Amino acid sequence: METEIVVIDEQNIDYDAIQRAGTIIREGGLVAFPTETVYGLGGDALRAESSEKIYAAKGRPSDNPLIVHISKWDDIYKLSEEVPESAKLLSDAFWPGPLTMILKKSEAVPYKTTGGLDTVAIRMPSDKIARAFIEAAGGYVAAPSANRSGRPSPTDAKYCIEDLSGRIEMIIDGGEVDIGLESTIVDLTSDKPMILRPGFITPDRVKKVLGSVCEDETMMHVLPDQTPKAPGMKYRHYAPKGDLAIVYGEDKAVISYINDRCKEYKEKGIKTGVIGTDETISRYKADVVKSAGSRTDEKTIAARLYKMLREFDDEDVQIMYSESFDSQGLGQAIMNRLLKAAGHKVIEIK
Ligand code: TXA
Ligand code: MG
């Protein structure tokens, strides 16, 4: 299939192109589109065949449920007949924005969209192109991140093109995304609201709105006998092609450990890479050294993470080391994704 690529400027939206994209969805096709978090691979959330096509295009296991994207609050009632007060409170505080809520699903939502679950994930993105597109598409767009399964989520249309060209009808190119990490997921279906995936909206902010919130204990460290509550969290997502390990410890010790390993690999002809920070990169001797940004600037670290992982792939780096980052606030989401990318391979230097 030929994939049409349409560049759309958020400041001056081409509504004819948006209508064409919406028609593709309403006719059962797929369109990749920008959101403020990462690019999504959209299909009609209310059609089982569209969700099947999404799984096929991504190469994703079909027990991994999709997030349904809406553009206005009232549309939530089509997806769920049991919308708790807490959903309205969170919506008033964070929608449109990078927060996904899990609610009991209505009959309108096919099990193919929810991976067989009786619950549905719902998000109202803030990106202007995304919202215009969702409306043109009929209001309910199921969309996982627009990457092939196992690759880092796309933060730019060029990565959607790399992963999905020839597999879907259209890619909307809205440039680089703002946040660069997927939305925070909050489950509102049990007694106590629970965060299943950390993101830009931190647990503290959710707690301020709801009074209390707990976190899925498997969210950061899944043990072999545990099953995460967000089914997608069990997969080794965001994985670069090479081998990545995260090194914890004092700067000096971390840098010298990484440099020693890189030297050994270099002697064997193996290409090495490092994810450091503005404060440290000049001290690394790997073949490819990238800075995630300044340690004090978590927004930049979040925005660069997936891009760096993809670039290491493009440069055929075989062994990678990353410094660890502060895991407070947005840092929790950064470390969550980094740990997953590394398959939880962690080295602690005493
Ligand atoms: O920021 C985002 O959320 C992006 C953009 C495109 O909106 N989307 C995204 O989708 O990250 P995806 O499919 O890559 O991740 C969806 C996550 C998975 O971990 C999935 O298991 C979880 O949401 N999820 C979806 N429905 C669920 C449900 N009913 N119960 C628990 N977890 C659910
Ligand atoms: Mg994903």
PDB file of N, CA and C in Angstrom, residues 140-201:
ATOM      1  N   TYR A 140     -13.733   8.989  17.912  1.00  0.00           N
ATOM      2  CA  TYR A 140     -13.164   7.909  18.740  1.00  0.00           C
ATOM      3  C   TYR A 140     -12.016   7.223  17.999  1.00  0.00           C
ATOM      4  N   VAL A 141     -10.810   7.623  18.320  1.00  0.00           N
ATOM      5  CA  VAL A 141      -9.651   7.093  17.598  1.00  0.00           C
ATOM      6  C   VAL A 141      -8.811   6.216  18.537  1.00  0.00           C
ATOM      7  N   ALA A 142      -8.780   4.922  18.238  1.00  0.00           N
ATOM      8  CA  ALA A 142      -7.901   4.015  18.998  1.00  0.00           C
ATOM      9  C   ALA A 142      -6.490   4.225  18.494  1.00  0.00           C
ATOM     10  N   ALA A 143      -5.542   4.436  19.402  1.00  0.00           N
ATOM     11  CA  ALA A 143      -4.173   4.662  18.933  1.00  0.00           C
ATOM     12  C   ALA A 143      -3.120   4.243  19.943  1.00  0.00           C
ATOM     13  N   PRO A 144      -2.343   3.245  19.597  1.00  0.00           N
ATOM     14  CA  PRO A 144      -1.111   2.987  20.344  1.00  0.00           C
ATOM     15  C   PRO A 144      -0.034   3.910  19.786  1.00  0.00           C
ATOM     16  N   SER A 145       1.137   3.913  20.369  1.00  0.00           N
ATOM     17  CA  SER A 145       2.232   4.671  19.797  1.00  0.00           C
ATOM     18  C   SER A 145       2.538   4.132  18.392  1.00  0.00           C
ATOM     19  N   ALA A 146       2.929   5.020  17.482  1.00  0.00           N
ATOM     20  CA  ALA A 146       3.020   4.672  16.062  1.00  0.00           C
ATOM     21  C   ALA A 146       4.374   4.074  15.669  1.00  0.00           C
ATOM     22  N   ASN A 147       4.886   3.181  16.488  1.00  0.00           N
ATOM     23  CA  ASN A 147       6.147   2.489  16.194  1.00  0.00           C
ATOM     24  C   ASN A 147       5.848   1.027  15.888  1.00  0.00           C
ATOM     25  N   ARG A 148       6.770   0.356  15.181  1.00  0.00           N
ATOM     26  CA  ARG A 148       6.681  -1.102  15.105  1.00  0.00           C
ATOM     27  C   ARG A 148       6.926  -1.630  16.513  1.00  0.00           C
ATOM     28  N   SER A 149       6.239  -2.692  16.877  1.00  0.00           N
ATOM     29  CA  SER A 149       6.333  -3.241  18.223  1.00  0.00           C
ATOM     30  C   SER A 149       7.796  -3.491  18.602  1.00  0.00           C
ATOM     31  N   GLY A 150       8.186  -3.084  19.809  1.00  0.00           N
ATOM     32  CA  GLY A 150       9.549  -3.319  20.273  1.00  0.00           C
ATOM     33  C   GLY A 150      10.498  -2.164  20.010  1.00  0.00           C
ATOM     34  N   ARG A 151      10.122  -1.221  19.161  1.00  0.00           N
ATOM     35  CA  ARG A 151      10.981  -0.060  18.896  1.00  0.00           C
ATOM     36  C   ARG A 151      10.553   1.117  19.772  1.00  0.00           C
ATOM     37  N   PRO A 152      11.442   2.099  19.972  1.00  0.00           N
ATOM     38  CA  PRO A 152      11.048   3.253  20.780  1.00  0.00           C
ATOM     39  C   PRO A 152       9.871   4.000  20.132  1.00  0.00           C
ATOM     40  N   SER A 153       9.012   4.580  20.945  1.00  0.00           N
ATOM     41  CA  SER A 153       7.875   5.352  20.425  1.00  0.00           C
ATOM     42  C   SER A 153       8.384   6.529  19.599  1.00  0.00           C
ATOM     43  N   PRO A 154       7.666   6.858  18.503  1.00  0.00           N
ATOM     44  CA  PRO A 154       8.140   7.935  17.624  1.00  0.00           C
ATOM     45  C   PRO A 154       7.853   9.329  18.167  1.00  0.00           C
ATOM     46  N   THR A 155       8.886  10.161  18.208  1.00  0.00           N
ATOM     47  CA  THR A 155       8.744  11.538  18.673  1.00  0.00           C
ATOM     48  C   THR A 155       8.768  12.507  17.488  1.00  0.00           C
ATOM     49  N   ASP A 156       8.873  11.948  16.287  1.00  0.00           N
ATOM     50  CA  ASP A 156       8.901  12.758  15.077  1.00  0.00           C
ATOM     51  C   ASP A 156       8.303  11.914  13.949  1.00  0.00           C
ATOM     52  N   ALA A 157       7.680  12.592  12.965  1.00  0.00           N
ATOM     53  CA  ALA A 157       7.034  11.852  11.867  1.00  0.00           C
ATOM     54  C   ALA A 157       8.032  10.982  11.111  1.00  0.00           C
ATOM     55  N   LYS A 158       9.300  11.412  11.078  1.00  0.00           N
ATOM     56  CA  LYS A 158      10.265  10.618  10.287  1.00  0.00           C
ATOM     57  C   LYS A 158      10.395   9.200  10.843  1.00  0.00           C
ATOM     58  N   TYR A 159      10.185   9.029  12.134  1.00  0.00           N
ATOM     59  CA  TYR A 159      10.266   7.679  12.710  1.00  0.00           C
ATOM     60  C   TYR A 159       9.016   6.853  12.380  1.00  0.00           C
ATOM     61  N   CYS A 160       7.864   7.537  12.262  1.00  0.00           N
ATOM     62  CA  CYS A 160       6.648   6.823  11.812  1.00  0.00           C
ATOM     63  C   CYS A 160       6.859   6.350  10.380  1.00  0.00           C
ATOM     64  N   ILE A 161       7.468   7.218   9.582  1.00  0.00           N
ATOM     65  CA  ILE A 161       7.710   6.875   8.177  1.00  0.00           C
ATOM     66  C   ILE A 161       8.635   5.654   8.113  1.00  0.00           C
ATOM     67  N   GLU A 162       9.698   5.676   8.928  1.00  0.00           N
ATOM     68  CA  GLU A 162      10.622   4.541   8.990  1.00  0.00           C
ATOM     69  C   GLU A 162       9.901   3.235   9.339  1.00  0.00           C
ATOM     70  N   ASP A 163       9.033   3.307  10.352  1.00  0.00           N
ATOM     71  CA  ASP A 163       8.424   2.091  10.893  1.00  0.00           C
ATOM     72  C   ASP A 163       7.195   1.635  10.115  1.00  0.00           C
ATOM     73  N   LEU A 164       6.428   2.583   9.558  1.00  0.00           N
ATOM     74  CA  LEU A 164       5.081   2.211   9.090  1.00  0.00           C
ATOM     75  C   LEU A 164       4.795   2.502   7.626  1.00  0.00           C
ATOM     76  N   SER A 165       5.767   3.062   6.897  1.00  0.00           N
ATOM     77  CA  SER A 165       5.553   3.336   5.484  1.00  0.00           C
ATOM     78  C   SER A 165       5.151   2.068   4.758  1.00  0.00           C
ATOM     79  N   GLY A 166       4.132   2.175   3.913  1.00  0.00           N
ATOM     80  CA  GLY A 166       3.690   1.017   3.145  1.00  0.00           C
ATOM     81  C   GLY A 166       2.719   0.131   3.907  1.00  0.00           C
ATOM     82  N   ARG A 167       2.503   0.420   5.193  1.00  0.00           N
ATOM     83  CA  ARG A 167       1.624  -0.428   6.020  1.00  0.00           C
ATOM     84  C   ARG A 167       0.325   0.261   6.405  1.00  0.00           C
ATOM     85  N   ILE A 168       0.250   1.597   6.215  1.00  0.00           N
ATOM     86  CA  ILE A 168      -0.950   2.353   6.599  1.00  0.00           C
ATOM     87  C   ILE A 168      -1.269   3.382   5.514  1.00  0.00           C
ATOM     88  N   GLU A 169      -2.484   3.952   5.561  1.00  0.00           N
ATOM     89  CA  GLU A 169      -2.927   4.843   4.474  1.00  0.00           C
ATOM     90  C   GLU A 169      -2.243   6.211   4.510  1.00  0.00           C
ATOM     91  N   MET A 170      -2.066   6.769   5.729  1.00  0.00           N
ATOM     92  CA  MET A 170      -1.552   8.152   5.787  1.00  0.00           C
ATOM     93  C   MET A 170      -0.710   8.392   7.038  1.00  0.00           C
ATOM     94  N   ILE A 171       0.282   9.278   6.898  1.00  0.00           N
ATOM     95  CA  ILE A 171       1.034   9.758   8.061  1.00  0.00           C
ATOM     96  C   ILE A 171       0.921  11.276   8.072  1.00  0.00           C
ATOM     97  N   ILE A 172       0.416  11.841   9.168  1.00  0.00           N
ATOM     98  CA  ILE A 172       0.366  13.295   9.307  1.00  0.00           C
ATOM     99  C   ILE A 172       1.660  13.733   9.982  1.00  0.00           C
ATOM    100  N   ASP A 173       2.416  14.572   9.281  1.00  0.00           N
ATOM    101  CA  ASP A 173       3.690  15.057   9.805  1.00  0.00           C
ATOM    102  C   ASP A 173       3.465  16.414  10.463  1.00  0.00           C
ATOM    103  N   GLY A 174       3.467  16.440  11.789  1.00  0.00           N
ATOM    104  CA  GLY A 174       3.283  17.694  12.520  1.00  0.00           C
ATOM    105  C   GLY A 174       4.570  18.114  13.212  1.00  0.00           C
ATOM    106  N   GLY A 175       5.698  17.571  12.748  1.00  0.00           N
ATOM    107  CA  GLY A 175       6.981  17.941  13.346  1.00  0.00           C
ATOM    108  C   GLY A 175       7.250  17.184  14.633  1.00  0.00           C
ATOM    109  N   GLU A 176       8.201  17.686  15.403  1.00  0.00           N
ATOM    110  CA  GLU A 176       8.582  17.014  16.657  1.00  0.00           C
ATOM    111  C   GLU A 176       7.525  17.227  17.738  1.00  0.00           C
ATOM    112  N   VAL A 177       7.308  16.203  18.557  1.00  0.00           N
ATOM    113  CA  VAL A 177       6.334  16.320  19.651  1.00  0.00           C
ATOM    114  C   VAL A 177       6.931  17.135  20.801  1.00  0.00           C
ATOM    115  N   ASP A 178       6.080  17.535  21.763  1.00  0.00           N
ATOM    116  CA  ASP A 178       6.559  18.334  22.897  1.00  0.00           C
ATOM    117  C   ASP A 178       7.190  17.486  23.995  1.00  0.00           C
ATOM    118  N   ILE A 179       6.453  16.481  24.448  1.00  0.00           N
ATOM    119  CA  ILE A 179       6.844  15.794  25.685  1.00  0.00           C
ATOM    120  C   ILE A 179       7.811  14.647  25.417  1.00  0.00           C
ATOM    121  N   GLY A 180       7.481  13.776  24.495  1.00  0.00           N
ATOM    122  CA  GLY A 180       8.417  12.728  24.110  1.00  0.00           C
ATOM    123  C   GLY A 180       8.283  11.425  24.882  1.00  0.00           C
ATOM    124  N   LEU A 181       7.449  11.377  25.918  1.00  0.00           N
ATOM    125  CA  LEU A 181       7.161  10.121  26.630  1.00  0.00           C
ATOM    126  C   LEU A 181       5.642   9.943  26.660  1.00  0.00           C
ATOM    127  N   GLU A 182       5.173   8.696  26.679  1.00  0.00           N
ATOM    128  CA  GLU A 182       3.745   8.430  26.635  1.00  0.00           C
ATOM    129  C   GLU A 182       3.033   8.921  27.889  1.00  0.00           C
ATOM    130  N   SER A 183       1.695   9.040  27.765  1.00  0.00           N
ATOM    131  CA  SER A 183       0.866   9.594  28.835  1.00  0.00           C
ATOM    132  C   SER A 183       0.936   8.790  30.130  1.00  0.00           C
ATOM    133  N   THR A 184       0.630   9.474  31.227  1.00  0.00           N
ATOM    134  CA  THR A 184       0.419   8.833  32.529  1.00  0.00           C
ATOM    135  C   THR A 184      -0.898   8.051  32.449  1.00  0.00           C
ATOM    136  N   ILE A 185      -0.904   6.814  32.948  1.00  0.00           N
ATOM    137  CA  ILE A 185      -2.156   6.045  32.960  1.00  0.00           C
ATOM    138  C   ILE A 185      -2.647   5.896  34.402  1.00  0.00           C
ATOM    139  N   VAL A 186      -3.924   6.262  34.625  1.00  0.00           N
ATOM    140  CA  VAL A 186      -4.546   6.105  35.946  1.00  0.00           C
ATOM    141  C   VAL A 186      -5.749   5.187  35.826  1.00  0.00           C
ATOM    142  N   ASP A 187      -5.788   4.144  36.630  1.00  0.00           N
ATOM    143  CA  ASP A 187      -6.907   3.207  36.646  1.00  0.00           C
ATOM    144  C   ASP A 187      -7.938   3.686  37.669  1.00  0.00           C
ATOM    145  N   LEU A 188      -9.162   3.948  37.184  1.00  0.00           N
ATOM    146  CA  LEU A 188     -10.221   4.429  38.083  1.00  0.00           C
ATOM    147  C   LEU A 188     -11.287   3.361  38.298  1.00  0.00           C
ATOM    148  N   THR A 189     -10.960   2.114  38.025  1.00  0.00           N
ATOM    149  CA  THR A 189     -11.992   1.067  38.113  1.00  0.00           C
ATOM    150  C   THR A 189     -12.000   0.323  39.446  1.00  0.00           C
ATOM    151  N   SER A 190     -11.007   0.554  40.296  1.00  0.00           N
ATOM    152  CA  SER A 190     -11.093  -0.115  41.605  1.00  0.00           C
ATOM    153  C   SER A 190     -11.284   0.927  42.720  1.00  0.00           C
ATOM    154  N   ASP A 191     -11.314   0.466  43.967  1.00  0.00           N
ATOM    155  CA  ASP A 191     -11.641   1.366  45.075  1.00  0.00           C
ATOM    156  C   ASP A 191     -10.738   2.583  45.119  1.00  0.00           C
ATOM    157  N   LYS A 192      -9.448   2.318  44.893  1.00  0.00           N
ATOM    158  CA  LYS A 192      -8.490   3.409  45.006  1.00  0.00           C
ATOM    159  C   LYS A 192      -7.873   3.685  43.632  1.00  0.00           C
ATOM    160  N   PRO A 193      -7.812   4.946  43.209  1.00  0.00           N
ATOM    161  CA  PRO A 193      -7.162   5.242  41.932  1.00  0.00           C
ATOM    162  C   PRO A 193      -5.713   4.767  41.949  1.00  0.00           C
ATOM    163  N   MET A 194      -5.295   4.186  40.828  1.00  0.00           N
ATOM    164  CA  MET A 194      -3.941   3.628  40.795  1.00  0.00           C
ATOM    165  C   MET A 194      -3.210   4.015  39.505  1.00  0.00           C
ATOM    166  N   ILE A 195      -1.986   4.497  39.667  1.00  0.00           N
ATOM    167  CA  ILE A 195      -1.168   4.830  38.494  1.00  0.00           C
ATOM    168  C   ILE A 195      -0.552   3.542  37.952  1.00  0.00           C
ATOM    169  N   LEU A 196      -0.781   3.290  36.662  1.00  0.00           N
ATOM    170  CA  LEU A 196      -0.242   2.070  36.043  1.00  0.00           C
ATOM    171  C   LEU A 196       1.002   2.356  35.210  1.00  0.00           C
ATOM    172  N   ARG A 197       1.111   3.593  34.736  1.00  0.00           N
ATOM    173  CA  ARG A 197       2.296   3.970  33.939  1.00  0.00           C
ATOM    174  C   ARG A 197       2.630   5.416  34.262  1.00  0.00           C
ATOM    175  N   PRO A 198       3.871   5.707  34.663  1.00  0.00           N
ATOM    176  CA  PRO A 198       4.226   7.093  34.969  1.00  0.00           C
ATOM    177  C   PRO A 198       4.413   7.895  33.687  1.00  0.00           C
ATOM    178  N   GLY A 199       4.128   9.182  33.768  1.00  0.00           N
ATOM    179  CA  GLY A 199       4.283  10.059  32.598  1.00  0.00           C
ATOM    180  C   GLY A 199       4.475  11.486  33.051  1.00  0.00           C
ATOM    181  N   PHE A 200       4.158  12.409  32.166  1.00  0.00           N
ATOM    182  CA  PHE A 200       4.388  13.832  32.434  1.00  0.00           C
ATOM    183  C   PHE A 200       3.569  14.318  33.639  1.00  0.00           C
ATOM    184  N   ILE A 201       2.344  13.803  33.790  1.00  0.00           N
ATOM    185  CA  ILE A 201       1.526  14.144  34.966  1.00  0.00           C
ATOM    186  C   ILE A 201       1.974  13.228  36.109  1.00  0.00           C
TER     187      ILE A 201
END
